[in-house]
Amino acid sequence: MAQFKVAERFVSINGESARAGELAVFIRFAGCNLNCGYCDTKWANEKDTEYELLSDEELISYIKRTEIKNVTLTGGEPLIQEDIDELLLKLSLEGDIRVEVETNGSIDIAEFKAVADGISYTLDYKLPGSGCEDKMCISNYNYVDKNDAVKFVVGSIKDLDRAREVIYTYGLDVKTRVYISPVFGSIELEDIVDYMIENNMNDVKLQLQMHKIIWDPETRGV
Ligand code: SF4
């Protein structure tokens, strides 16, 4: 039976993505294959982090008990969990839920898209400020559609320059949804808006991490 390392699970407000502002049930998997400088969930990536080992049946049963329709699989990096394809398939067959996978952009999503229908993927593009840009899986941009999103977490104008270059080089503004999200405390929101205006960045959305506004930025489980 497939089992998954779950660092935390909770119901909260969906802070990002197309369903931002709606309730969502979050499953945070332990472990990540990257090490971004600004990571705010490093604790979940530590080798000795505490986690529950839950089967796909137990996870689905938990999700159903919450009676929440938006399900966000996050991390860490959810797509490095062994047998995650089995969980995605089972979730895709559940009628009344909408599943979103938040992935760091380094994992090829083609095989997961082929296995399970109707799941939306929010892929990070790691910009220079993250220190992980060389790990990005660019071929993913052949598979994203309007049900998915590519998110750029920007900490500087240099990051914005690179985001703009990537968005328009790969036509992401046409293929999928595009979000720009600030590294909390690193860049003025006003500067991001000014940059978007100066560069006519149509079809790109500024998204604020809602949970960092509602709760203390260090609060877990929200
Ligand atoms: S990919 Fe996400 S979870 Fe992994 S280190 Fe980077 S910010 Fe943290």
Short mmCIF file of C-alpha atoms and ligand atoms in Angstrom, two decimals:
data_model
loop_
_atom_site.label_atom_id
_atom_site.label_comp_id
_atom_site.label_asym_id
_atom_site.label_seq_id
_atom_site.Cartn_x
_atom_site.Cartn_y
_atom_site.Cartn_z
CA MET A 1 0.00 0.00 0.00
CA ALA A 2 1.29 3.47 -0.89
CA GLN A 3 2.30 5.56 2.10
CA PHE A 4 3.20 9.22 2.26
CA LYS A 5 5.25 11.39 4.60
CA VAL A 6 2.91 14.13 5.78
CA ALA A 7 4.48 16.99 7.76
CA GLU A 8 1.16 18.70 8.48
CA ARG A 9 -2.47 18.76 7.35
CA PHE A 10 -4.99 21.46 8.09
CA VAL A 11 -7.84 23.55 6.75
CA SER A 12 -7.17 27.22 6.05
CA ILE A 13 -7.63 29.98 3.52
CA ASN A 14 -6.07 29.33 0.16
CA GLY A 15 -3.56 32.16 0.06
CA GLU A 16 -2.51 31.86 -3.57
CA SER A 17 -3.69 30.47 -6.93
CA ALA A 18 -6.97 30.81 -8.80
CA ARG A 19 -8.89 29.78 -5.67
CA ALA A 20 -7.17 32.37 -3.44
CA GLY A 21 -9.46 33.50 -0.66
CA GLU A 22 -11.46 30.25 -0.59
CA LEU A 23 -11.10 27.56 2.03
CA ALA A 24 -8.77 24.70 1.22
CA VAL A 25 -7.53 21.57 2.92
CA PHE A 26 -3.74 21.49 2.83
CA ILE A 27 -1.57 18.39 2.83
CA ARG A 28 2.06 19.34 3.38
CA PHE A 29 4.46 16.55 2.46
CA ALA A 30 7.86 16.33 4.12
CA GLY A 31 11.06 16.77 2.13
CA CYS A 32 12.24 18.82 -0.82
CA ASN A 33 14.85 18.36 -3.52
CA LEU A 34 15.73 22.09 -3.60
CA ASN A 35 17.07 24.51 -1.02
CA CYS A 36 15.85 28.01 -1.86
CA GLY A 37 17.39 30.88 0.06
CA TYR A 38 13.99 32.33 1.03
CA CYS A 39 12.25 29.04 1.88
CA ASP A 40 9.64 29.57 4.61
CA THR A 41 8.99 25.85 5.19
CA LYS A 42 12.59 24.71 5.70
CA TRP A 43 11.51 22.88 8.84
CA ALA A 44 9.41 20.50 6.71
CA ASN A 45 12.46 19.71 4.56
CA GLU A 46 14.85 18.79 7.37
CA LYS A 47 15.87 15.11 7.39
CA ASP A 48 14.75 14.73 11.00
CA THR A 49 11.46 16.58 10.65
CA GLU A 50 8.52 14.86 12.29
CA TYR A 51 5.93 13.44 9.95
CA GLU A 52 2.97 11.08 9.91
CA LEU A 53 3.11 8.11 7.58
CA LEU A 54 -0.34 8.01 5.97
CA SER A 55 -1.75 5.77 3.28
CA ASP A 56 -3.62 7.14 0.29
CA GLU A 57 -6.86 5.80 1.81
CA GLU A 58 -6.18 7.60 5.10
CA LEU A 59 -5.41 10.85 3.30
CA ILE A 60 -8.54 10.67 1.17
CA SER A 61 -10.63 9.81 4.20
CA TYR A 62 -9.18 12.86 6.05
CA ILE A 63 -9.90 15.13 3.09
CA LYS A 64 -13.50 13.89 2.92
CA ARG A 65 -14.02 14.40 6.64
CA THR A 66 -13.06 18.06 6.34
CA GLU A 67 -15.90 18.59 3.82
CA ILE A 68 -13.66 21.12 2.05
CA LYS A 69 -13.68 20.98 -1.75
CA ASN A 70 -10.35 22.64 -2.55
CA VAL A 71 -7.41 20.35 -1.86
CA THR A 72 -3.85 21.67 -2.01
CA LEU A 73 -0.95 19.24 -2.07
CA THR A 74 2.15 21.14 -1.06
CA GLY A 75 5.51 20.77 0.62
CA GLY A 76 8.35 20.54 0.58
CA GLU A 77 7.96 19.05 -2.86
CA PRO A 78 4.91 16.79 -3.19
CA LEU A 79 5.96 15.21 -6.49
CA ILE A 80 9.05 13.54 -5.00
CA GLN A 81 6.89 11.41 -2.71
CA GLU A 82 7.09 7.80 -3.81
CA ASP A 83 3.82 6.62 -5.40
CA ILE A 84 2.40 10.15 -5.53
CA ASP A 85 1.02 9.20 -8.96
CA GLU A 86 -1.26 6.66 -7.26
CA LEU A 87 -2.60 9.30 -4.90
CA LEU A 88 -3.13 11.75 -7.75
CA LEU A 89 -5.06 9.15 -9.71
CA LYS A 90 -7.29 8.30 -6.75
CA LEU A 91 -7.93 11.96 -5.97
CA SER A 92 -8.77 12.66 -9.60
CA LEU A 93 -11.48 10.01 -9.41
CA GLU A 94 -13.12 11.65 -6.40
CA GLY A 95 -16.00 13.62 -7.84
CA ASP A 96 -16.56 16.57 -5.59
CA ILE A 97 -13.08 17.96 -4.93
CA ARG A 98 -10.67 20.22 -6.84
CA VAL A 99 -7.04 19.25 -6.47
CA GLU A 100 -4.11 21.60 -6.87
CA VAL A 101 -0.47 20.54 -6.67
CA GLU A 102 2.04 23.19 -5.65
CA THR A 103 5.34 22.07 -7.15
CA ASN A 104 8.72 23.76 -7.22
CA GLY A 105 9.14 23.57 -11.00
CA SER A 106 12.08 21.16 -11.01
CA ILE A 107 10.05 17.97 -11.50
CA ASP A 108 8.74 16.87 -14.89
CA ILE A 109 4.92 16.95 -14.65
CA ALA A 110 4.27 15.15 -17.96
CA GLU A 111 3.91 11.67 -16.43
CA PHE A 112 1.56 12.94 -13.70
CA LYS A 113 -0.62 14.76 -16.22
CA ALA A 114 -0.81 11.54 -18.24
CA VAL A 115 -1.89 9.51 -15.20
CA ALA A 116 -4.53 11.74 -13.61
CA ASP A 117 -6.97 14.14 -15.26
CA GLY A 118 -8.36 17.37 -13.91
CA ILE A 119 -5.59 18.21 -11.45
CA SER A 120 -4.19 21.69 -11.61
CA TYR A 121 -0.50 22.36 -11.14
CA THR A 122 1.02 25.55 -9.83
CA LEU A 123 4.66 25.46 -10.84
CA ASP A 124 7.23 27.78 -9.36
CA TYR A 125 9.84 29.25 -11.61
CA LYS A 126 12.82 29.73 -9.33
CA LEU A 127 14.42 33.07 -10.12
CA PRO A 128 18.10 34.05 -9.60
CA GLY A 129 17.44 35.17 -6.01
CA SER A 130 16.43 31.62 -5.03
CA GLY A 131 19.79 30.07 -5.98
CA CYS A 132 17.93 27.21 -7.69
CA GLU A 133 17.21 28.52 -11.17
CA ASP A 134 19.41 25.92 -12.87
CA LYS A 135 17.10 23.15 -11.56
CA MET A 136 14.00 24.30 -13.47
CA CYS A 137 12.34 21.77 -15.80
CA ILE A 138 11.61 23.95 -18.81
CA SER A 139 9.89 21.17 -20.79
CA ASN A 140 6.95 21.54 -18.36
CA TYR A 141 5.91 24.59 -20.36
CA ASN A 142 4.85 22.22 -23.14
CA TYR A 143 2.19 20.76 -20.84
CA VAL A 144 0.75 23.64 -18.85
CA ASP A 145 -2.69 24.96 -19.72
CA LYS A 146 -5.20 27.45 -18.37
CA ASN A 147 -6.04 25.12 -15.51
CA ASP A 148 -2.44 25.44 -14.29
CA ALA A 149 -0.25 28.35 -13.24
CA VAL A 150 3.38 29.37 -13.20
CA LYS A 151 4.41 31.39 -10.18
CA PHE A 152 7.43 33.69 -9.95
CA VAL A 153 8.53 34.52 -6.43
CA VAL A 154 10.43 37.79 -6.82
CA GLY A 155 12.79 39.36 -4.33
CA SER A 156 14.36 42.08 -6.47
CA ILE A 157 14.14 44.01 -9.74
CA LYS A 158 16.69 41.57 -11.16
CA ASP A 159 14.23 38.75 -10.41
CA LEU A 160 11.45 40.74 -12.11
CA ASP A 161 13.61 41.21 -15.21
CA ARG A 162 14.23 37.48 -15.40
CA ALA A 163 10.55 36.66 -14.75
CA ARG A 164 9.50 38.92 -17.61
CA GLU A 165 12.03 37.29 -19.91
CA VAL A 166 10.83 33.77 -19.05
CA ILE A 167 7.12 34.66 -19.29
CA TYR A 168 7.39 36.07 -22.78
CA THR A 169 10.07 33.68 -24.09
CA TYR A 170 7.84 30.68 -23.39
CA GLY A 171 4.50 32.41 -24.02
CA LEU A 172 3.33 31.61 -20.50
CA ASP A 173 0.94 34.57 -20.50
CA VAL A 174 -0.93 32.88 -23.36
CA LYS A 175 -0.70 29.23 -22.30
CA THR A 176 -1.43 29.38 -18.61
CA ARG A 177 -2.04 31.63 -15.61
CA VAL A 178 0.94 33.65 -14.44
CA TYR A 179 1.45 34.91 -10.89
CA ILE A 180 4.05 37.18 -9.40
CA SER A 181 4.45 36.85 -5.69
CA PRO A 182 6.88 38.82 -3.50
CA VAL A 183 9.52 37.29 -1.25
CA PHE A 184 8.04 38.48 2.02
CA GLY A 185 9.90 41.56 3.28
CA SER A 186 12.42 41.67 0.38
CA ILE A 187 10.76 43.92 -2.18
CA GLU A 188 8.25 46.76 -1.99
CA LEU A 189 4.86 45.81 -3.42
CA GLU A 190 4.65 49.24 -4.99
CA ASP A 191 7.86 48.56 -6.92
CA ILE A 192 6.36 45.38 -8.36
CA VAL A 193 3.24 47.23 -9.52
CA ASP A 194 5.34 50.05 -11.02
CA TYR A 195 7.43 47.47 -12.84
CA MET A 196 4.31 45.76 -14.21
CA ILE A 197 2.95 49.09 -15.43
CA GLU A 198 6.23 50.19 -17.01
CA ASN A 199 6.50 46.90 -18.87
CA ASN A 200 2.84 46.49 -19.90
CA MET A 201 2.66 43.12 -18.22
CA ASN A 202 -0.78 42.05 -19.33
CA ASP A 203 -2.19 38.68 -18.25
CA VAL A 204 0.11 38.54 -15.26
CA LYS A 205 -1.32 38.69 -11.77
CA LEU A 206 0.29 40.01 -8.59
CA GLN A 207 -0.57 37.65 -5.76
CA LEU A 208 0.10 38.33 -2.12
CA GLN A 209 0.65 35.49 0.33
CA MET A 210 -2.58 36.03 2.17
CA HIS A 211 -1.67 33.93 5.20
CA LYS A 212 1.34 36.19 5.87
CA ILE A 213 -1.00 39.17 6.05
CA ILE A 214 -3.65 37.47 8.19
CA TRP A 215 -1.33 35.67 10.62
CA ASP A 216 2.18 36.23 11.94
CA PRO A 217 4.50 35.28 9.05
CA GLU A 218 6.13 32.52 11.16
CA THR A 219 2.85 30.81 12.09
CA ARG A 220 2.61 27.17 11.00
CA GLY A 221 -0.52 25.25 10.10
CA VAL A 222 -2.34 28.18 8.46
S1 SF4 B 1 11.19 24.45 -3.41
FE1 SF4 B 1 9.78 25.33 -1.92
S2 SF4 B 1 9.90 23.95 -0.17
FE2 SF4 B 1 11.66 23.49 -1.47
S3 SF4 B 1 13.32 24.72 -0.62
FE3 SF4 B 1 12.37 25.93 -2.27
S4 SF4 B 1 10.82 27.21 -1.25
FE4 SF4 B 1 11.40 25.56 0.17
#
